[in-house]
Amino acid sequence: MAKKNLNEMSFLDHLEELRWLLVRSTVAILIMACIVFFVSDFLFDTLLFGPTKPSFFTYRFFCDVSHYLGIAETICIEELPFIIQNTQMEGQVNMFVWVCLLAGFILSFPYILFEVWKFISPALYDNEKKGARFFIFVSSVLFFLGVLFGYFVIIPMSINFVATFTVSSIVKNQFTLESYIGLVRTSVLAGGLFFELPIVVYFLTKLGLVTPEFLRKYWKYAVIIILIVAAIVTPPDVVSQTIVAIPMLLIYEVSILISKLVVRKQKKENG
């Protein structure tokens, strides 16, 4: 059946298009999850549990930097005193499936963006449709940068804090597999989605729901929220909190700049 024009599509037609978007996206995730299955040893031993080892890149990097700057040796991590244990009969099987699906979602994200673009493109002008490749490329790059930020910054700092914090020497840290996977999942997805803020602001500005003045007005509140988030996911020291907060503040500033460019372009077109 030929695809209808936007003006000819009923509400049910839009629902049908949305249904197929979800179906194709789900199939893409499942395909990538199956591919990940064949490299599951690397996925789990090297990637997933990499931040649990003192030899992890982030720990070594900050240790080398501390030596170079001649600051506190406490930044160097020689041991992470905790173990990860499975407490459920099917816990490892369930975690294996969910981690493969998570990896499948991350790897198929550009295709999911392509499907979303196809869904919303009938409502766009011809000159806006020409930016499809640029939109998908920039959105994918921002998402992957956010995932890397979550993996190399948020996860190791969070693990370092919870692994070394103790209320008493009597209490030993034994984390469940589910809680550890939850930390990884939340960190990488939150990082990836937060880095999409400039794209979200772009579309909200196009729709007239957000302005640069609005973003600038509430800048101080955004800074407070970002600092609170940084304080939650990092050890209680200024260096760690700053390392997490600076990229997030830069993303917010980039969002304000993008909003300004959109408004300026709209004024030129209307003027």
PDB file of N, CA and C in Angstrom, residues 21 112-122 124 128-133 135-136 203:
ATOM      1  N   LEU A  21       7.079   1.564  13.610  1.00  0.00           N
ATOM      2  CA  LEU A  21       8.328   2.134  14.111  1.00  0.00           C
ATOM      3  C   LEU A  21       8.837   1.315  15.297  1.00  0.00           C
ATOM      4  N   ILE A 112      17.409   3.562  15.384  1.00  0.00           N
ATOM      5  CA  ILE A 112      16.176   3.989  16.040  1.00  0.00           C
ATOM      6  C   ILE A 112      15.914   5.469  15.764  1.00  0.00           C
ATOM      7  N   LEU A 113      16.971   6.275  15.772  1.00  0.00           N
ATOM      8  CA  LEU A 113      16.826   7.692  15.423  1.00  0.00           C
ATOM      9  C   LEU A 113      16.328   7.852  13.994  1.00  0.00           C
ATOM     10  N   PHE A 114      16.848   7.022  13.100  1.00  0.00           N
ATOM     11  CA  PHE A 114      16.394   7.071  11.705  1.00  0.00           C
ATOM     12  C   PHE A 114      14.901   6.768  11.598  1.00  0.00           C
ATOM     13  N   GLU A 115      14.436   5.786  12.364  1.00  0.00           N
ATOM     14  CA  GLU A 115      13.013   5.447  12.349  1.00  0.00           C
ATOM     15  C   GLU A 115      12.179   6.589  12.921  1.00  0.00           C
ATOM     16  N   VAL A 116      12.678   7.208  13.991  1.00  0.00           N
ATOM     17  CA  VAL A 116      11.956   8.348  14.583  1.00  0.00           C
ATOM     18  C   VAL A 116      11.880   9.497  13.589  1.00  0.00           C
ATOM     19  N   TRP A 117      12.998   9.726  12.870  1.00  0.00           N
ATOM     20  CA  TRP A 117      13.009  10.797  11.878  1.00  0.00           C
ATOM     21  C   TRP A 117      12.002  10.527  10.770  1.00  0.00           C
ATOM     22  N   LYS A 118      11.917   9.299  10.308  1.00  0.00           N
ATOM     23  CA  LYS A 118      10.934   8.956   9.267  1.00  0.00           C
ATOM     24  C   LYS A 118       9.512   9.202   9.759  1.00  0.00           C
ATOM     25  N   PHE A 119       9.295   8.985  11.058  1.00  0.00           N
ATOM     26  CA  PHE A 119       7.955   9.150  11.617  1.00  0.00           C
ATOM     27  C   PHE A 119       7.545  10.615  11.689  1.00  0.00           C
ATOM     28  N   ILE A 120       8.506  11.489  12.060  1.00  0.00           N
ATOM     29  CA  ILE A 120       8.165  12.904  12.223  1.00  0.00           C
ATOM     30  C   ILE A 120       8.401  13.715  10.953  1.00  0.00           C
ATOM     31  N   SER A 121       9.112  13.182   9.976  1.00  0.00           N
ATOM     32  CA  SER A 121       9.478  13.953   8.787  1.00  0.00           C
ATOM     33  C   SER A 121       8.283  14.470   7.973  1.00  0.00           C
ATOM     34  N   PRO A 122       7.134  13.744   7.897  1.00  0.00           N
ATOM     35  CA  PRO A 122       6.011  14.306   7.143  1.00  0.00           C
ATOM     36  C   PRO A 122       5.511  15.643   7.667  1.00  0.00           C
ATOM     37  N   LEU A 124       7.495  18.025   8.701  1.00  0.00           N
ATOM     38  CA  LEU A 124       8.548  19.019   8.528  1.00  0.00           C
ATOM     39  C   LEU A 124       8.518  19.619   7.133  1.00  0.00           C
ATOM     40  N   GLU A 128      13.847  21.333   6.042  1.00  0.00           N
ATOM     41  CA  GLU A 128      14.159  20.668   7.299  1.00  0.00           C
ATOM     42  C   GLU A 128      14.430  19.186   7.092  1.00  0.00           C
ATOM     43  N   LYS A 129      13.764  18.599   6.097  1.00  0.00           N
ATOM     44  CA  LYS A 129      13.976  17.176   5.821  1.00  0.00           C
ATOM     45  C   LYS A 129      15.383  16.916   5.306  1.00  0.00           C
ATOM     46  N   LYS A 130      15.988  17.917   4.680  1.00  0.00           N
ATOM     47  CA  LYS A 130      17.332  17.744   4.131  1.00  0.00           C
ATOM     48  C   LYS A 130      18.379  17.539   5.229  1.00  0.00           C
ATOM     49  N   GLY A 131      18.036  17.926   6.438  1.00  0.00           N
ATOM     50  CA  GLY A 131      18.986  17.790   7.535  1.00  0.00           C
ATOM     51  C   GLY A 131      18.915  16.453   8.246  1.00  0.00           C
ATOM     52  N   ALA A 132      18.288  15.447   7.611  1.00  0.00           N
ATOM     53  CA  ALA A 132      18.098  14.150   8.256  1.00  0.00           C
ATOM     54  C   ALA A 132      19.423  13.507   8.632  1.00  0.00           C
ATOM     55  N   ARG A 133      20.345  13.436   7.665  1.00  0.00           N
ATOM     56  CA  ARG A 133      21.623  12.780   7.937  1.00  0.00           C
ATOM     57  C   ARG A 133      22.400  13.502   9.036  1.00  0.00           C
ATOM     58  N   PHE A 135      21.148  15.362  11.441  1.00  0.00           N
ATOM     59  CA  PHE A 135      20.449  15.139  12.704  1.00  0.00           C
ATOM     60  C   PHE A 135      20.808  13.780  13.294  1.00  0.00           C
ATOM     61  N   ILE A 136      20.755  12.743  12.477  1.00  0.00           N
ATOM     62  CA  ILE A 136      21.049  11.394  12.954  1.00  0.00           C
ATOM     63  C   ILE A 136      22.506  11.284  13.386  1.00  0.00           C
ATOM     64  N   PHE A 203      14.566  21.194  19.138  1.00  0.00           N
ATOM     65  CA  PHE A 203      13.179  20.981  18.706  1.00  0.00           C
ATOM     66  C   PHE A 203      12.195  21.771  19.560  1.00  0.00           C
TER      67      PHE A 203
END
